[in-house]
PDB file of C-alpha atoms in Angstrom:
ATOM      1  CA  UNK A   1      91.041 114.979 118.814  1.00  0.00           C
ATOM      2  CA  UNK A   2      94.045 116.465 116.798  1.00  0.00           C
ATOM      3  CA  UNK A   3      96.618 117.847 118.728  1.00  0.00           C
ATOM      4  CA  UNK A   4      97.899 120.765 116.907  1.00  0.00           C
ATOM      5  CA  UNK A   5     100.600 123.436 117.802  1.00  0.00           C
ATOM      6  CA  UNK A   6     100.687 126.982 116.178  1.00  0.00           C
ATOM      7  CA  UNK A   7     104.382 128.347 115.924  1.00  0.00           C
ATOM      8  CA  UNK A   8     104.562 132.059 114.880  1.00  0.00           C
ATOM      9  CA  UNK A   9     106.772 134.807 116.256  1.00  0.00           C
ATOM     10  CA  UNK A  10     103.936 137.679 116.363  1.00  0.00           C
ATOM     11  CA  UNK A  11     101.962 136.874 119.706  1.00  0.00           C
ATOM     12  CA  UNK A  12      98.812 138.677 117.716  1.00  0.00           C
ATOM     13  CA  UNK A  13      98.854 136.506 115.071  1.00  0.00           C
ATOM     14  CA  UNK A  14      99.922 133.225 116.868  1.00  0.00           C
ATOM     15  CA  UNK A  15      96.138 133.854 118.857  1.00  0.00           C
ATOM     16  CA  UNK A  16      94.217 134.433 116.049  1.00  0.00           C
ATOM     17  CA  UNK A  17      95.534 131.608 114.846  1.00  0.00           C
ATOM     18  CA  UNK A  18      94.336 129.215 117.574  1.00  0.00           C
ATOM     19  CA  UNK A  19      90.986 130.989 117.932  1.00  0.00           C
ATOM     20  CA  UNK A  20      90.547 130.150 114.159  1.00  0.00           C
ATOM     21  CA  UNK A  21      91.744 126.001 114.581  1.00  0.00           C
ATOM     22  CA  UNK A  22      89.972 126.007 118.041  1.00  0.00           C
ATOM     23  CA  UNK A  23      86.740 126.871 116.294  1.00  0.00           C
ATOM     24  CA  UNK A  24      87.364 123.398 114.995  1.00  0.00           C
ATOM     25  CA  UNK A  25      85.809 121.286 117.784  1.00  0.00           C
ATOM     26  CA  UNK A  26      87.901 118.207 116.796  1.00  0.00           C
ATOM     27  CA  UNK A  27      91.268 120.078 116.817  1.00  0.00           C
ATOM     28  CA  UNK A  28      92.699 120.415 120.174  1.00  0.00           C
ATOM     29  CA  UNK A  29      95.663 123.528 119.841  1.00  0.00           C
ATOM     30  CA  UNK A  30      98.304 125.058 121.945  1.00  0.00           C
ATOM     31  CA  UNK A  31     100.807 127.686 120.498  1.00  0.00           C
ATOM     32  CA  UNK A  32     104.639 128.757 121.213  1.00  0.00           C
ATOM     33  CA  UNK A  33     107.143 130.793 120.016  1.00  0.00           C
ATOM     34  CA  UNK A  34     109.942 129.687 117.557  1.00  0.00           C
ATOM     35  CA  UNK A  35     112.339 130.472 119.970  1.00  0.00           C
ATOM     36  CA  UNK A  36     111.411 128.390 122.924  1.00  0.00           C
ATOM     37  CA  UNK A  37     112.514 125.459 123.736  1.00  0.00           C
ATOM     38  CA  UNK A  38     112.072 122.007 123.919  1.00  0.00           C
ATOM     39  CA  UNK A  39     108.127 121.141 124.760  1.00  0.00           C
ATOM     40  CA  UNK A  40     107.836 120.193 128.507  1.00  0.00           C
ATOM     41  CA  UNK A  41     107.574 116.114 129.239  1.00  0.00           C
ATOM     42  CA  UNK A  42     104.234 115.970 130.447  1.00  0.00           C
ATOM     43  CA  UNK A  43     102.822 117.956 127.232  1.00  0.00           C
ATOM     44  CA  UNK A  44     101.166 115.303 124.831  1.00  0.00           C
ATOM     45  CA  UNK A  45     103.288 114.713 121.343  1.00  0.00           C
ATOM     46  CA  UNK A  46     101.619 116.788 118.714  1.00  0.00           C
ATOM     47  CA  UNK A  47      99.682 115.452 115.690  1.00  0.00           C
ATOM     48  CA  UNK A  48     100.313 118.452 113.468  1.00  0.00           C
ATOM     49  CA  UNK A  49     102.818 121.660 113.469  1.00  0.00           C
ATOM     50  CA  UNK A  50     101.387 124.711 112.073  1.00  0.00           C
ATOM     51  CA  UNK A  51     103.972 127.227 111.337  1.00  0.00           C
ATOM     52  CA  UNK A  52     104.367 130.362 109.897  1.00  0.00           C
ATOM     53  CA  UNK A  53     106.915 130.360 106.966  1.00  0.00           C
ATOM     54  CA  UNK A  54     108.916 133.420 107.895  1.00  0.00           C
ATOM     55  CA  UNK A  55     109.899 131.320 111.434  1.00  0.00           C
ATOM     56  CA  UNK A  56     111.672 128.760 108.625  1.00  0.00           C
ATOM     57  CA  UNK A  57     114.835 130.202 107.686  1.00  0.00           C
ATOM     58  CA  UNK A  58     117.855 129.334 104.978  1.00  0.00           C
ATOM     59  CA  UNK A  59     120.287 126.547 105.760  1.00  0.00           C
ATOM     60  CA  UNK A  60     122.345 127.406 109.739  1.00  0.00           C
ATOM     61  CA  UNK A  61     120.469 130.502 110.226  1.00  0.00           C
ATOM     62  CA  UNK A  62     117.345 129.598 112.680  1.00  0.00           C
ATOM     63  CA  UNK A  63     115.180 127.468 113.720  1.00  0.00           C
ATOM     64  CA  UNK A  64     114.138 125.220 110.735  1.00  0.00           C
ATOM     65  CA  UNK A  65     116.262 121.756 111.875  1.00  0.00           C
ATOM     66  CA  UNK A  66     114.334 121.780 115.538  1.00  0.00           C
ATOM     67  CA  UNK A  67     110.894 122.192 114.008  1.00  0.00           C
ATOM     68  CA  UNK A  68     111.608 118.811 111.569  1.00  0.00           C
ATOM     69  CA  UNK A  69     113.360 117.284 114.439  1.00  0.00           C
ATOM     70  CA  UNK A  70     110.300 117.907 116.680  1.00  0.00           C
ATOM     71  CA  UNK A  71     106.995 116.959 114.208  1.00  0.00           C
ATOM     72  CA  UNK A  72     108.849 115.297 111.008  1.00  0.00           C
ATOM     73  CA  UNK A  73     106.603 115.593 108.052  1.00  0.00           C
ATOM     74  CA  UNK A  74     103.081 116.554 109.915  1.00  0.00           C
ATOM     75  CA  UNK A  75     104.124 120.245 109.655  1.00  0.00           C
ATOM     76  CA  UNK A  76     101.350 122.798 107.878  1.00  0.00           C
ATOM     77  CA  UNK A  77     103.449 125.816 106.379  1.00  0.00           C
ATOM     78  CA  UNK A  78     101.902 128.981 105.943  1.00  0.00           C
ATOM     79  CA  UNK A  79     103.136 131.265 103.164  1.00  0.00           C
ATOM     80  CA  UNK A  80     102.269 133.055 100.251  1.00  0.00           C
ATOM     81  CA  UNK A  81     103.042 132.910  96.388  1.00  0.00           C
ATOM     82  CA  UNK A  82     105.230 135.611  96.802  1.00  0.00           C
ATOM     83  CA  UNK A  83     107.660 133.951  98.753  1.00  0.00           C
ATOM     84  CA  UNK A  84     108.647 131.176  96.332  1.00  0.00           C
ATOM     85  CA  UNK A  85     112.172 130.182  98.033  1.00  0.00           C
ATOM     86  CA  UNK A  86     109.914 130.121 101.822  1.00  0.00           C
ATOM     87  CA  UNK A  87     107.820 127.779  99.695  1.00  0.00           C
ATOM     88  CA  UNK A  88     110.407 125.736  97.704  1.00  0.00           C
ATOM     89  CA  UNK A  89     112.466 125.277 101.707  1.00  0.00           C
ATOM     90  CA  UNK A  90     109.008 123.621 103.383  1.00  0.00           C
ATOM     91  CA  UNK A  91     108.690 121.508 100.621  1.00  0.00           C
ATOM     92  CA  UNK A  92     112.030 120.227 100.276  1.00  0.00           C
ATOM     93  CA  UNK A  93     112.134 119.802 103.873  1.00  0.00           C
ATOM     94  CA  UNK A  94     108.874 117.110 103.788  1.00  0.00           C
ATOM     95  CA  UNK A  95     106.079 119.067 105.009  1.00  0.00           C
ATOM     96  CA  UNK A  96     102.954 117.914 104.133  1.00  0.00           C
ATOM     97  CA  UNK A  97     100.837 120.766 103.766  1.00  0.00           C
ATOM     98  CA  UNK A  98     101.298 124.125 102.307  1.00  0.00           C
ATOM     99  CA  UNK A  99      99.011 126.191 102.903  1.00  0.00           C
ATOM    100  CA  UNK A 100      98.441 130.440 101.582  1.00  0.00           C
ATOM    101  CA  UNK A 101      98.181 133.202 104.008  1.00  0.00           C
ATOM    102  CA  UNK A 102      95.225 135.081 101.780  1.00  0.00           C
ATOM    103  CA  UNK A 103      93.118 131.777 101.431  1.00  0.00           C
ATOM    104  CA  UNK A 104      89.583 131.385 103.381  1.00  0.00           C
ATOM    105  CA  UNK A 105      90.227 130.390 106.752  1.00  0.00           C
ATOM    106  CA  UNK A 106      88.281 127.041 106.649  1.00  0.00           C
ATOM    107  CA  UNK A 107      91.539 125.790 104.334  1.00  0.00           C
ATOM    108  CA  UNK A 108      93.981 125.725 107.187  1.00  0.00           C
ATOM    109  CA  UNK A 109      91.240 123.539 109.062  1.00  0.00           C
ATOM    110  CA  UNK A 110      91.273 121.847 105.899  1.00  0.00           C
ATOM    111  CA  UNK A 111      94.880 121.122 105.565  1.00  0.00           C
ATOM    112  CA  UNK A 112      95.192 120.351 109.492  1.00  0.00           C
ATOM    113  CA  UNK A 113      93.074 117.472 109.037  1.00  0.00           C
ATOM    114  CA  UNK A 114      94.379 116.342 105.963  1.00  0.00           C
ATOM    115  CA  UNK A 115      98.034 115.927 107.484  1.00  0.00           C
ATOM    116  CA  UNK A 116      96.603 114.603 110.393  1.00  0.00           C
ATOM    117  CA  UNK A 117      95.991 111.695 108.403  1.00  0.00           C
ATOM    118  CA  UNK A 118      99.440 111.824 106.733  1.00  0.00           C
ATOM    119  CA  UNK A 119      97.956 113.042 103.084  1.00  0.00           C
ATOM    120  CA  UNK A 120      99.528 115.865 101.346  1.00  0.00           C
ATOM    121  CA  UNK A 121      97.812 119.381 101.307  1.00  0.00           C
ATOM    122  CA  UNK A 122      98.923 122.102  98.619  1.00  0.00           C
ATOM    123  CA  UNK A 123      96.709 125.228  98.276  1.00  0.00           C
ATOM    124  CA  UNK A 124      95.953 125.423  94.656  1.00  0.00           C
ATOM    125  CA  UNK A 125      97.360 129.291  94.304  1.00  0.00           C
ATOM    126  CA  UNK A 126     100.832 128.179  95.531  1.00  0.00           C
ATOM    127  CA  UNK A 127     101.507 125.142  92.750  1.00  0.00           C
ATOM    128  CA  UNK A 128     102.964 127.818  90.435  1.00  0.00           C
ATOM    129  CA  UNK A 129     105.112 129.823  93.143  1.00  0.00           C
ATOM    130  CA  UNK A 130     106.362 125.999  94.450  1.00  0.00           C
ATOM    131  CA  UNK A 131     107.559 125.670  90.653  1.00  0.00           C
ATOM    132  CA  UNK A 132     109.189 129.181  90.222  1.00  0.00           C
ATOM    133  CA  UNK A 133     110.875 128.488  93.845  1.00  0.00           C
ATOM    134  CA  UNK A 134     112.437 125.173  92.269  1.00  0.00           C
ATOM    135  CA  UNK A 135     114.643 127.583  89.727  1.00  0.00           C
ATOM    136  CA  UNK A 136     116.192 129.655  91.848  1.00  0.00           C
ATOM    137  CA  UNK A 137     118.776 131.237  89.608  1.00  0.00           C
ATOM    138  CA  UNK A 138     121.746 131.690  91.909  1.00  0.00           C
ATOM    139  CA  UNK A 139     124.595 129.848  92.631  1.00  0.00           C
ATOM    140  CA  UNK A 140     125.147 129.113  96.617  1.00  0.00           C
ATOM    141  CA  UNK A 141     128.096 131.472  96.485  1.00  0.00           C
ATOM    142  CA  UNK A 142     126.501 133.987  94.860  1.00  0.00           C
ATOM    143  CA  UNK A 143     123.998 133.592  97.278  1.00  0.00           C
ATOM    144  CA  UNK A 144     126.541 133.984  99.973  1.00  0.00           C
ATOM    145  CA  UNK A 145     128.089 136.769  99.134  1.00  0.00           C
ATOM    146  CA  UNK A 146     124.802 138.946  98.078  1.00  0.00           C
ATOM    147  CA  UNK A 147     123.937 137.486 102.005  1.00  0.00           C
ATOM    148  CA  UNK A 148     126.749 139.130 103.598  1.00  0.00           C
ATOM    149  CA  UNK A 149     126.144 142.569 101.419  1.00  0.00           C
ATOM    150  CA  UNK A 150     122.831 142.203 102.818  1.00  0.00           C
ATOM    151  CA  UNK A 151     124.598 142.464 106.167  1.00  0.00           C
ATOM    152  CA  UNK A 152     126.083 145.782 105.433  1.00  0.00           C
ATOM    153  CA  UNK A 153     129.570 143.880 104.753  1.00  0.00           C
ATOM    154  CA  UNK A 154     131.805 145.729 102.552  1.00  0.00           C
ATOM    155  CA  UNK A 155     133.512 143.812  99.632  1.00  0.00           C
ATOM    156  CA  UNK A 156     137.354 143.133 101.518  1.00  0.00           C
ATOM    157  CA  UNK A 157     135.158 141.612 104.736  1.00  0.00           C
ATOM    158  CA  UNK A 158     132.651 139.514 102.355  1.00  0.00           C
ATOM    159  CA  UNK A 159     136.172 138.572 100.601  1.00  0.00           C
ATOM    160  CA  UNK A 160     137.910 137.732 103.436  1.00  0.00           C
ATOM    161  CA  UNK A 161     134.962 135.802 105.148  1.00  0.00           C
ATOM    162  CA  UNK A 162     134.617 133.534 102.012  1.00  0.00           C
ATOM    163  CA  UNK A 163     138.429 133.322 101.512  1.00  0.00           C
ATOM    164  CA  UNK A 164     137.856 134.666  98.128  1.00  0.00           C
ATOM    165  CA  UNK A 165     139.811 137.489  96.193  1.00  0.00           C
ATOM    166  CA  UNK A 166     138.155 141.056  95.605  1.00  0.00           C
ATOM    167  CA  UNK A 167     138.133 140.523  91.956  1.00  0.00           C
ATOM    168  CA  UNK A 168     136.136 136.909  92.873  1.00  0.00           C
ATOM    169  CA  UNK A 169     133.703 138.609  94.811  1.00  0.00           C
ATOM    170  CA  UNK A 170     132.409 141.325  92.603  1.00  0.00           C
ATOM    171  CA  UNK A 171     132.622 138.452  89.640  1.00  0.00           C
ATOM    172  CA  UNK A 172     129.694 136.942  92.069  1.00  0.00           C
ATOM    173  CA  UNK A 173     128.324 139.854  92.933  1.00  0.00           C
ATOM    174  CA  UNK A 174     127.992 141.137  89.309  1.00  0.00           C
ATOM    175  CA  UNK A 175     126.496 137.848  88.004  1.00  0.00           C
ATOM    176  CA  UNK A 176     123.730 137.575  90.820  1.00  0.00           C
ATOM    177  CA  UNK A 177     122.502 140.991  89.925  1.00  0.00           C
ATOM    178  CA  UNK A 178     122.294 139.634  86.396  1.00  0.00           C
ATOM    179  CA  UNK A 179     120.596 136.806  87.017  1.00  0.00           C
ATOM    180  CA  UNK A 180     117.745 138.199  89.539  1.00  0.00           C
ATOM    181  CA  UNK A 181     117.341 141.162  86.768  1.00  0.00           C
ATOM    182  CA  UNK A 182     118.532 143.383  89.241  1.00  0.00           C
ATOM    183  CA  UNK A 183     119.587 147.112  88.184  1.00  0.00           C
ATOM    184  CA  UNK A 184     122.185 147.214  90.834  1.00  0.00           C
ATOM    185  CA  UNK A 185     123.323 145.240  94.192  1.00  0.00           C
ATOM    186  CA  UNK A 186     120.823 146.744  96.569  1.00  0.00           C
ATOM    187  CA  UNK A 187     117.701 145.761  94.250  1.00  0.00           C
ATOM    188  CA  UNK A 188     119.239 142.360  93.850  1.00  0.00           C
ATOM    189  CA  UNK A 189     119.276 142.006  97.810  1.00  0.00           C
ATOM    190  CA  UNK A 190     115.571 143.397  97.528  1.00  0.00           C
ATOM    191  CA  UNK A 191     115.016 140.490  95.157  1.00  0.00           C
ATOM    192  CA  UNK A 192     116.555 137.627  96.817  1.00  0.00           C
ATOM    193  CA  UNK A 193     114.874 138.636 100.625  1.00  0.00           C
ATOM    194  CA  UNK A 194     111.106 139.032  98.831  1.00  0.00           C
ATOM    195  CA  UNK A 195     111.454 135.485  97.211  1.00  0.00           C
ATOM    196  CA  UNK A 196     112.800 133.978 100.248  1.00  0.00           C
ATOM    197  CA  UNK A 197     115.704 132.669  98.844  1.00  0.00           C
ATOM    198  CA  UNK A 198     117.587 133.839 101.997  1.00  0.00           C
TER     199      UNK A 198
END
């Protein structure tokens, strides 16, 4: 048997996702919520982690670091092509498979197995998205202060949080809406939350 643990934060989808893998006589599954805590002693260790990539966030800001702690690299990511900085995270972080949300369902069963035997698993569709998530075009300060506008901070706070001048910030601010091909600071936030990058 492969014990396998389903993290998502929906409660619908986190039990259609274990009536899928329990279809699977040979995989044995529990679920949880990204927010709880440690798993109780007397649970057994799991074999494989399958997790949702909107529960894996950007560097300090959720629970990504507990996740790796817990299962290492026998963690099954699911995310789309659409969310290239999601995918580019997982990756970088050593999780063995990568699996896409609009694949068949037998694929996840698939790529459970195949981690279960420490092998790598990459849906085909997401080898092009993985690449485009490796050039992300901003700088981490740029990234940082188009965060904090994302936030609804105004440019003296984001300045004075980053211990920057005014001029500084909209310097950063003006060249991350240039890079992302953004007409103005709002569409560049649009840009940067639909790739993931934050």
């Amino acid at each position: 048997m492969v014990r396998t643990v389903v993290v998502h934060d929906e409660e619908l989808l986190r039990s259609a996702l274990v009536q899928l893998l329990r279809s699977d006589a040979a995989l044995e599954v529990s679920s949880m919520s990204p927010g709880a805590g440690p798993p109780d002693r007397d649970m057994s260790p799991a074999d494989v982690w399958v997790v949702d990539g909107d529960c894996l966030r950007g560097p300090g800001q959720a629970h990504d670091a507990p996740f790796r702690a817990r299962c290492g690299d026998r963690l099954v990511v699911l995310t789309t092509a659409k969310r290239p900085g999601i995918l580019r995270r997982a990756f970088d972080g050593g999780a063995l498979g990568l699996v896409d949300k609009n694949a068949p369902a037998h694929r996840l069963i698939t790529a459970v197995h195949t981690v279960a035997e420490g092998k790598r698993f990459l849906d085909q569709t997401l080898t092009v998205a993985l690449l485009e998530g490796a050039e992300m075009p901003l700088t981490t300060r740029e990234l940082s202060v188009l965060s904090l506008a994302s936030q609804g901070a105004p440019m003296a706070e984001i300045a004075a949080r980053l211990h920057l001048s005014r001029g500084t910030v909209r310097n950063y601010m003006a060249a991350a809406i240039r890079k992302v091909g953004a007409r103005n600071r709002v569409d560049a936030i649009r840009i940067v939350q639909s790739a993931g990058w934050t």
